[in-house]
Short mmCIF file of C-alpha atoms and ligand atoms in Angstrom, two decimals:
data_model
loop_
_atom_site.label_atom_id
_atom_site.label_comp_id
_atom_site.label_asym_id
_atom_site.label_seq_id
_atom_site.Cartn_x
_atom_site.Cartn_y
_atom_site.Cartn_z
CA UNK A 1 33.35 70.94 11.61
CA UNK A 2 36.02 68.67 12.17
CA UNK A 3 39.40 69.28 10.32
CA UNK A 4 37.39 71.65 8.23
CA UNK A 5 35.30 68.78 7.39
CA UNK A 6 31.25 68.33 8.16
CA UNK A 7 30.58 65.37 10.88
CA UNK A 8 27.79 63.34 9.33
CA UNK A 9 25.97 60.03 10.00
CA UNK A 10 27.06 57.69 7.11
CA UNK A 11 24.41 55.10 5.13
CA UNK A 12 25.69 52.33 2.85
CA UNK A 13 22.93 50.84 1.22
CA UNK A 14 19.88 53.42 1.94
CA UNK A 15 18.02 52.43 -0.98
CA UNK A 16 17.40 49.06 0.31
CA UNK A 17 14.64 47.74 2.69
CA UNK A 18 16.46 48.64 5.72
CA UNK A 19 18.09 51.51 4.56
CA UNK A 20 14.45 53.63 3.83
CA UNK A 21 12.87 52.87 7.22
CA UNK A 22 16.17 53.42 8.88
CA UNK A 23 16.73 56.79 6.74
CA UNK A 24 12.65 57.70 8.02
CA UNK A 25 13.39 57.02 11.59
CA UNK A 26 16.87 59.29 11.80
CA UNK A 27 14.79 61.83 9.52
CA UNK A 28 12.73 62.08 13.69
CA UNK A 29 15.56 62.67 15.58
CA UNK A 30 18.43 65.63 16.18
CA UNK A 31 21.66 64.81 14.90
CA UNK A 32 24.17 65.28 12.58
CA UNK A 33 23.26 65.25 8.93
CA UNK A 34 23.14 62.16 6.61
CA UNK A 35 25.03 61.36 3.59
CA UNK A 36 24.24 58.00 1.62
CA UNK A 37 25.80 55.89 -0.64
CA UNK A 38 24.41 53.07 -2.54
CA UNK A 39 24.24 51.88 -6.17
CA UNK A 40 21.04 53.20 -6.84
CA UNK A 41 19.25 55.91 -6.42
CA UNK A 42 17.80 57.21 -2.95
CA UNK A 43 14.12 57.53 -2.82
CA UNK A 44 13.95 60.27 -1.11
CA UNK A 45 10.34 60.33 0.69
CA UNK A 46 10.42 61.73 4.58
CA UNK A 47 13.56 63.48 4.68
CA UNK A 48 13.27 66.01 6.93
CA UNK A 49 16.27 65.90 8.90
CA UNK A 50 18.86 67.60 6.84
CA UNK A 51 20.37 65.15 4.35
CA UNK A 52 23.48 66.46 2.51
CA UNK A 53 24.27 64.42 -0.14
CA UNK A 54 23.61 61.02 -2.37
CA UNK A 55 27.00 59.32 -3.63
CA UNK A 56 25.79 56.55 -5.99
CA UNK A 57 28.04 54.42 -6.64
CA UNK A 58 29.80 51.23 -5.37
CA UNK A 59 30.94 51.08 -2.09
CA UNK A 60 33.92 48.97 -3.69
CA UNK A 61 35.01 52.67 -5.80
CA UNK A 62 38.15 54.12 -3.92
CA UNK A 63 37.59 57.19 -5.90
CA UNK A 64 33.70 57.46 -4.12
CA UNK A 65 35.61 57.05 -0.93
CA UNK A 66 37.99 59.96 -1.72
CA UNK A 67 35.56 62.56 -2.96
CA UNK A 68 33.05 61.34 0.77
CA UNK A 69 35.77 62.25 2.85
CA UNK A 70 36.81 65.27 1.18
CA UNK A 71 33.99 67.11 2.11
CA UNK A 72 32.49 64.97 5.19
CA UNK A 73 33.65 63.20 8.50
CA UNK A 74 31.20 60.63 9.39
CA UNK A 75 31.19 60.23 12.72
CA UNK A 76 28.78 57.43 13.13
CA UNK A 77 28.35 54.86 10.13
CA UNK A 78 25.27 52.35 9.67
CA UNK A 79 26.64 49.74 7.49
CA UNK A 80 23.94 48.33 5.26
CA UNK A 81 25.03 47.38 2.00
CA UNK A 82 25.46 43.60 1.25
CA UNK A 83 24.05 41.03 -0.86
CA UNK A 84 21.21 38.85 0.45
CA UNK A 85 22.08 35.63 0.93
CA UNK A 86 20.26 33.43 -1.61
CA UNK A 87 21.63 35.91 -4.17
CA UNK A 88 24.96 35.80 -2.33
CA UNK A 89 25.26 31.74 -3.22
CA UNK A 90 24.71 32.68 -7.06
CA UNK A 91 27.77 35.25 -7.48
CA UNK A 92 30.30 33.85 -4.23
CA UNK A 93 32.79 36.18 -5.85
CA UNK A 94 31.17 39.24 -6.13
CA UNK A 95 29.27 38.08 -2.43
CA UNK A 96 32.79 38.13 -1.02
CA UNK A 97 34.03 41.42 -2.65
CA UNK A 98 30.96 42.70 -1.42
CA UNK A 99 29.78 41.55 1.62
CA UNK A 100 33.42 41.13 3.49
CA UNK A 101 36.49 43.19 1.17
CA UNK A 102 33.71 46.23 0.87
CA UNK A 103 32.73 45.72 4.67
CA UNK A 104 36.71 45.51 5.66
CA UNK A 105 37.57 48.82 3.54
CA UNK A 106 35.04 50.44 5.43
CA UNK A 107 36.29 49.31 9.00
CA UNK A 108 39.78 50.28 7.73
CA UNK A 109 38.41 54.09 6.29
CA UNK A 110 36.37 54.11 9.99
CA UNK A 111 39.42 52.98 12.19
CA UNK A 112 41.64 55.70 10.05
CA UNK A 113 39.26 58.57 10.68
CA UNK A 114 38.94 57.11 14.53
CA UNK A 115 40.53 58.75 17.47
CA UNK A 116 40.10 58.20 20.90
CA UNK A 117 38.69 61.61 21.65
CA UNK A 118 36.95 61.81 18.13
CA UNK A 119 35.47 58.27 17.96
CA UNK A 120 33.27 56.79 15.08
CA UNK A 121 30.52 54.57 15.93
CA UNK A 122 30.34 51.89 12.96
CA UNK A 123 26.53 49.85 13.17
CA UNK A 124 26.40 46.49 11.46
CA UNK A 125 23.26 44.77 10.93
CA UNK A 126 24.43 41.12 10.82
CA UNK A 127 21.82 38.09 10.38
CA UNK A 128 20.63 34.54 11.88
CA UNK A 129 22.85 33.19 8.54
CA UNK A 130 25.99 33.51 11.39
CA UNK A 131 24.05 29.70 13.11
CA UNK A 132 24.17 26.81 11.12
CA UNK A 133 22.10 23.86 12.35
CA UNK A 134 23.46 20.58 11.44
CA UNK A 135 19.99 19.23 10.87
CA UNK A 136 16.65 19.78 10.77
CA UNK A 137 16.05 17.57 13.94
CA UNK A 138 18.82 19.24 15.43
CA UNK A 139 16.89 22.89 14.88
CA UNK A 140 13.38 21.45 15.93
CA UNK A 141 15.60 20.33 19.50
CA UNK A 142 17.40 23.08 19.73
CA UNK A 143 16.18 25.77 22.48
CA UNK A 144 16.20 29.78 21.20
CA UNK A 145 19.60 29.72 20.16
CA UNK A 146 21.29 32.44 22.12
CA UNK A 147 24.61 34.31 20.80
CA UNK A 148 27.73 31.94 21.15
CA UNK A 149 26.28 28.68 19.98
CA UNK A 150 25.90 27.04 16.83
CA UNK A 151 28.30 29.67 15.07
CA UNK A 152 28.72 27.34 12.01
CA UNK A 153 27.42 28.90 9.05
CA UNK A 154 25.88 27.40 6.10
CA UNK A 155 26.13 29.83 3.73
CA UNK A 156 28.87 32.43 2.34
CA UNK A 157 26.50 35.35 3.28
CA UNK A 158 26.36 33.93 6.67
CA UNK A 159 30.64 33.32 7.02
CA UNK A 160 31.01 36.55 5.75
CA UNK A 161 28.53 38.14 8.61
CA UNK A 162 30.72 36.35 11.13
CA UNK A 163 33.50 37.73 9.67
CA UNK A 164 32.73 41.48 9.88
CA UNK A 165 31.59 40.46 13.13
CA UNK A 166 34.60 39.43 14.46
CA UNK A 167 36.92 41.79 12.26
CA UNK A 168 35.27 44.67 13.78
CA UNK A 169 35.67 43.21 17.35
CA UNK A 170 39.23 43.36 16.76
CA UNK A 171 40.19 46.07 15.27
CA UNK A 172 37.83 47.75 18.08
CA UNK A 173 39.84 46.19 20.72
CA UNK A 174 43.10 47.69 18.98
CA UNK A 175 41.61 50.94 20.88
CA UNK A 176 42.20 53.41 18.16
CA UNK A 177 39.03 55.01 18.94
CA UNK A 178 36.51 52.51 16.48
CA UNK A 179 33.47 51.49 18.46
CA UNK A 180 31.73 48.60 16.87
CA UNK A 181 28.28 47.15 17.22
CA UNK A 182 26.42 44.36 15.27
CA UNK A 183 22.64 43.05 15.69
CA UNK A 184 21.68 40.07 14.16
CA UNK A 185 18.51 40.24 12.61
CA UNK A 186 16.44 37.55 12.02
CA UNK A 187 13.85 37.51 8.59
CA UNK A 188 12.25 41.16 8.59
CA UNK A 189 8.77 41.88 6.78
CA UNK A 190 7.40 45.01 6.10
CA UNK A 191 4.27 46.33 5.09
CA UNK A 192 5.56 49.02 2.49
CA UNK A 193 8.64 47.65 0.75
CA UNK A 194 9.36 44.22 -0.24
CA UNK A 195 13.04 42.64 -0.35
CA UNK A 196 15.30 40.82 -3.62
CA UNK A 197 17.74 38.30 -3.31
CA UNK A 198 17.21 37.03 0.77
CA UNK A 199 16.01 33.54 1.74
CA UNK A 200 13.73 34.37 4.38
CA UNK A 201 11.83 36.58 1.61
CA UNK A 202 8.89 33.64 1.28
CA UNK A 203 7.40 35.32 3.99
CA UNK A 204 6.65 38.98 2.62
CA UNK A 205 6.53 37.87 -0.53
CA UNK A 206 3.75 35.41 0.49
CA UNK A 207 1.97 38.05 2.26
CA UNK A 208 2.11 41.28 -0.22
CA UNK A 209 1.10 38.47 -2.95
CA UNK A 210 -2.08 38.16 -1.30
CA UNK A 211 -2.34 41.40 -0.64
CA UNK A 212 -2.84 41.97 -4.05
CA UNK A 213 -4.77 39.23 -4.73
CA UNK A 214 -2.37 37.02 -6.76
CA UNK A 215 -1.00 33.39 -6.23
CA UNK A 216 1.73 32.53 -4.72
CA UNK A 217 4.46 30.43 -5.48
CA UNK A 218 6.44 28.92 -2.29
CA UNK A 219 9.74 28.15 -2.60
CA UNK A 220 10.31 26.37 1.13
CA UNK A 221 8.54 23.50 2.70
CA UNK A 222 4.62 24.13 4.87
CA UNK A 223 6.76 23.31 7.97
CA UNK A 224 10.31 25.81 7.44
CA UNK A 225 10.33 27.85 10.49
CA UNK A 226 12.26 31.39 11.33
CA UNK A 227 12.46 33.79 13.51
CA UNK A 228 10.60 37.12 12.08
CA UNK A 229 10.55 40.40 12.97
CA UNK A 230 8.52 43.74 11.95
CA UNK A 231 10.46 46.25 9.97
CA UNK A 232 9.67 48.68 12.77
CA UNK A 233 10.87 46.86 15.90
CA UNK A 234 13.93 45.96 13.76
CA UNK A 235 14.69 49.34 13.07
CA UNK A 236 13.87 50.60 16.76
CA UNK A 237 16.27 47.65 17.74
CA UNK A 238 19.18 49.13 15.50
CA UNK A 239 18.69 52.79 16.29
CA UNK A 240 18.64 51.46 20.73
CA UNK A 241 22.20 50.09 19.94
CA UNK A 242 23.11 52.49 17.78
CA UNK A 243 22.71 55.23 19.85
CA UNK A 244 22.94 53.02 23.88
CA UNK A 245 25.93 54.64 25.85
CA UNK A 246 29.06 52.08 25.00
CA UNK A 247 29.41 51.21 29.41
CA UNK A 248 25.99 49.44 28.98
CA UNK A 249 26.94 47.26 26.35
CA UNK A 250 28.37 43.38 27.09
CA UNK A 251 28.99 42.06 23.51
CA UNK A 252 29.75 43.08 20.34
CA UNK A 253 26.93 41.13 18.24
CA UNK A 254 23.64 41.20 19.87
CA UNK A 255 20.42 38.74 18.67
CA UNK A 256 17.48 40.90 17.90
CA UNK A 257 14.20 38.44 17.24
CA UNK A 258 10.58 37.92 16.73
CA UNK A 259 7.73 35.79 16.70
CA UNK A 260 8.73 32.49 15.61
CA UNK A 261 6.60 31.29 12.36
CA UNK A 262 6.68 28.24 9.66
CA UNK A 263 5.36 29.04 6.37
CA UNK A 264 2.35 27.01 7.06
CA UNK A 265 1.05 29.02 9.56
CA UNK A 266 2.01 32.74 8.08
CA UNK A 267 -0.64 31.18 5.51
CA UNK A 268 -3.20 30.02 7.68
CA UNK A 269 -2.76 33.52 9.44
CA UNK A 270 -2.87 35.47 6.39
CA UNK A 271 -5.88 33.93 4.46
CA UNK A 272 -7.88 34.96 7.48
CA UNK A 273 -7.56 38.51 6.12
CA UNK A 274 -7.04 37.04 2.30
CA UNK A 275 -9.63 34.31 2.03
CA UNK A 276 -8.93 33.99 -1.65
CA UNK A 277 -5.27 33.28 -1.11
CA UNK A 278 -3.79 30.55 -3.13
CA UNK A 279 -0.36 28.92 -2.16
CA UNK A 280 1.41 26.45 -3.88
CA UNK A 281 4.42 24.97 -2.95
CA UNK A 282 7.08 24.89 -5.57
CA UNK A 283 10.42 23.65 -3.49
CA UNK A 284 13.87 25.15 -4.14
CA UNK A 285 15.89 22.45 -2.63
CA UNK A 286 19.09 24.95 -2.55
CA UNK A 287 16.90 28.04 -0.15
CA UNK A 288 15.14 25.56 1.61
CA UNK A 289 18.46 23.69 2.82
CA UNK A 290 19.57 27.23 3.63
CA UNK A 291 16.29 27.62 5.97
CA UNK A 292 17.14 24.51 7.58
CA UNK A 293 20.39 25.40 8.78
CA UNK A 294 19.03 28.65 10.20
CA UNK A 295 17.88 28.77 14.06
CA UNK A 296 13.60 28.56 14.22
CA UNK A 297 13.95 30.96 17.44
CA UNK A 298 16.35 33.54 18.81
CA UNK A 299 17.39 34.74 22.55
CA UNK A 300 17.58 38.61 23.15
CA UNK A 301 17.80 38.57 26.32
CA UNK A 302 21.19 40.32 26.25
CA UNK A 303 19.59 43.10 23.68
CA UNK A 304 16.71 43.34 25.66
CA UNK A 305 19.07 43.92 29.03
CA UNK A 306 21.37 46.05 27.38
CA UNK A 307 19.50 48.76 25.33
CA UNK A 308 16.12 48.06 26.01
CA UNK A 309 15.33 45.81 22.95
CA UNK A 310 11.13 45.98 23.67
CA UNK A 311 9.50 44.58 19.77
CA UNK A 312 6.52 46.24 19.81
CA UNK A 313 4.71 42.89 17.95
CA UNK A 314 4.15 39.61 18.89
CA UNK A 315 2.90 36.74 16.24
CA UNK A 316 -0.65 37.99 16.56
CA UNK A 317 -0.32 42.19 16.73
CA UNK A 318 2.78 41.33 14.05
CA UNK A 319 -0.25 40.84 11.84
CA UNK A 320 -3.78 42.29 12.85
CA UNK A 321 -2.06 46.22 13.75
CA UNK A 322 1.63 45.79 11.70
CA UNK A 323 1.26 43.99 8.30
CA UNK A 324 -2.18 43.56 7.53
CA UNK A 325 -3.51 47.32 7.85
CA UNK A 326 -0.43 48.29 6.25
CA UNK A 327 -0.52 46.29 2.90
CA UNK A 328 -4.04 46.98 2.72
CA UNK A 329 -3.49 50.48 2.67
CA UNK A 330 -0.62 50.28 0.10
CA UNK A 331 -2.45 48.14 -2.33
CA UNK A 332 -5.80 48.72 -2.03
CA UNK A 333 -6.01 52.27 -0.92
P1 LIG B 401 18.47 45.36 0.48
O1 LIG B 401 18.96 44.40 -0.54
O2 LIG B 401 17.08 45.87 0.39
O3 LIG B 401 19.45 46.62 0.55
C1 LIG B 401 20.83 46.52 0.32
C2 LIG B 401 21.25 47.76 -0.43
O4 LIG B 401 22.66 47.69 -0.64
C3 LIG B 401 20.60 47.87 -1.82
O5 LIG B 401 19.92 49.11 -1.97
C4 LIG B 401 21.76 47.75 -2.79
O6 LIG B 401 21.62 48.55 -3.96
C5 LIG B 401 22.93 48.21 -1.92
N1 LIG B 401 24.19 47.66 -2.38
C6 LIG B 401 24.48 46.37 -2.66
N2 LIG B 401 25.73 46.26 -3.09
C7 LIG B 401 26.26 47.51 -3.08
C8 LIG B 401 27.51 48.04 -3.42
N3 LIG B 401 28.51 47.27 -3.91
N4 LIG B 401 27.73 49.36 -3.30
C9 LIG B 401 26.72 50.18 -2.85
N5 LIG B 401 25.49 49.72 -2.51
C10 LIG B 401 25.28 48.40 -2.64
O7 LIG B 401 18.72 44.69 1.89
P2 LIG B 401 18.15 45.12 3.33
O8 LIG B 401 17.11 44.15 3.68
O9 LIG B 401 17.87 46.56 3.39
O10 LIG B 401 19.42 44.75 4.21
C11 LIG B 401 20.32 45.72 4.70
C12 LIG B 401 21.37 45.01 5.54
O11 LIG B 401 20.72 44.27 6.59
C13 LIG B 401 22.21 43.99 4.76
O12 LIG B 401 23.52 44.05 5.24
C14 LIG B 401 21.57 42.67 5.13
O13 LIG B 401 22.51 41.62 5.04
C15 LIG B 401 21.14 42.91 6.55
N6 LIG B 401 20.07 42.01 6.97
C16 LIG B 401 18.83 42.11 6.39
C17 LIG B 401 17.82 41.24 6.80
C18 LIG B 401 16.44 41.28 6.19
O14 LIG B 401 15.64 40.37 6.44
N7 LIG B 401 16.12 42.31 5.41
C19 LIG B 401 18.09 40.28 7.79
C20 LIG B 401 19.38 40.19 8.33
C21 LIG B 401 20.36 41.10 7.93
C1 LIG B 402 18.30 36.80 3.99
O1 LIG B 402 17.37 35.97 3.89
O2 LIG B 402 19.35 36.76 3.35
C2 LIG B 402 18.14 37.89 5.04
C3 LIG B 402 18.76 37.46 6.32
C4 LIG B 402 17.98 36.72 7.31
O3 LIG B 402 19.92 37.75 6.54
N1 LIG B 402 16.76 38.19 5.16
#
């Protein structure tokens, strides 16, 4: 107990994508025990690990905030909720309140509750939308972009990842006790959930679609090319930083990345397993300009020499022992 209040480990936005794999990982280890927030409910599936409580609601409610921290001190805080970025570009307002006032309360509430003996740990999963390419030749030329280049962002989703980034960089170097840590994650697909409102989504969408034997509808170009990364390695990559002894770390925001694929040849892979798969490509202009601007490749070196950052998949396992057996099983038994 601390000030008669229970240390936890703190989710914003468990019911997402990230939030259920991350919430089944912790559910493996010791720790302290979770309490979640998001605005909808939690699906509660492998919770083993004791998990005290559900506050659904906004994270933007000052009177959620209150009742949390009456009863718990979270002591280490993965901070999930946002809105995706295509999404993001059709409500900037609501993006912003969101994505960087709801992100900046939470650094403030984390920095308050921060001491230097009692520090919180606050884990941000930032994305490739912090790069902006100024072209598409200038992404084809460009090498794996590494962490301090091309931080020009194309997109409000992306500007407002950069500036959590950096506000949590600051207010960690006022030395109040707040130890911040960001990955940047690059397009994630998993085999059991699928994701709303992102631009890299083409890809798992593509891939549970044929899963389940329907056509699919692409909304990017045969050649767009990102970074992607298994839901599992992602979530291994948080939890290494998360939980990496602070004197090993070198940055703040750390590139986490994948097997570097166009749409064109996620397809080609795919309908090896899916012969009957049927793509057409129906261009939005708007996500596909967003693709553009983001980097085709990633360097973790520093992730990999920091906390160990080892994805377990490369662009062939990603498919024949990650994805494929995976959707199988969830669709046809
Ligand atoms: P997701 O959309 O599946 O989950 C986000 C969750 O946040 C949702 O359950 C949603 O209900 C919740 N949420 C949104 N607004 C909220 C609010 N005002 N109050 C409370 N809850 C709210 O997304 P995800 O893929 O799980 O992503 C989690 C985090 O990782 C996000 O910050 C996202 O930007 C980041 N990220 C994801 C990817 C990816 O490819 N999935 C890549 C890079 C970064
Ligand atoms: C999105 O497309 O918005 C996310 C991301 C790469 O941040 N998947």
């Amino acid at each position: 107990m601390s000030g008669g209040r229970v240390p936890v480990t703190l989710i914003t936005g468990a019911s997402g994508e990230i939030g259920q794999a991350l919430l089944r990982r912790l559910a493996q280890r010791p720790g302290d025990p979770i309490v979640t927030v998001d605005l909808r409910p939690l699906s509660t599936g492998a919770l083993k690990r004791p998990h005290r409580e559900h506050f659904q609601g906004d994270i933007l409610d000052a009177a959620l905030w209150e009742r949390l921290l009456r009863q718990y001190r979270p002591a280490l805080i993965f901070h999930l909720a946002a809105i995706l970025s295509t999404h993001a570009e059709s409500v900037p307002v609501l993006a912003h309140r969101v994505n960087a006032d709801g992100a900046a309360r939470l650094l403030a509430m984390a920095a308050d509750l921060a001491t230097p003996d009692e520090p919180v740990r606050f884990v941000f999963p930032s994305s490739i939308a912090v790069y902006g390419l100024p072209s598409q030749e200038a992404k084809e030329a460009a090498a794996p972009v590494s962490e301090d280049e091309h931080l020009d962002p194309a997109t409000l989703y992306g500007a407002q990842k950069l500036y959590v980034e950096r506000l949590g960089a600051t207010v960690e170097r006022l030395g109040g006790g707040l130890d911040f840590r960001a990955v940047r994650l690059p397009g994630l697909i998993s085999s059991d959930t699928l994701p709303q409102g992102g631009t890299s989504d083409w890809a798992p969408e593509l891939i549970h679609a044929a899963a389940r034997g329907e056509p699919y509808s692409c909304f990017v170009n045969p050649g767009a090319r990102l970074p992607f990364c298994a839901m599992p390695d992602a979530v291994g990559g948080v939890l290494s930083l998360a939980f990496r002894e602070k004197a090993s770390l070198t940055r703040t925001a750390y590139n986490l990345g994948g097997p570097s694929l166009s749409a064109a040849e996620i397809i080609a892979r795919v309908a090896r397993d899916f012969p009957d798969l049927e793509v057409r490509f129906q261009l939005d202009r708007g996500r596909d300009r967003i693709v553009a601007s983001w980097p085709a490749a990633v360097d973790h070196t520093a992730a990999r020499r920091d906390f160990g950052f080892a994805p377990e998949h490369d662009e062939e396992t990603l498919f024949s022992r990650y994805l494929i057996p995976g959707i199988r099983r969830r669709y046809q038994g």
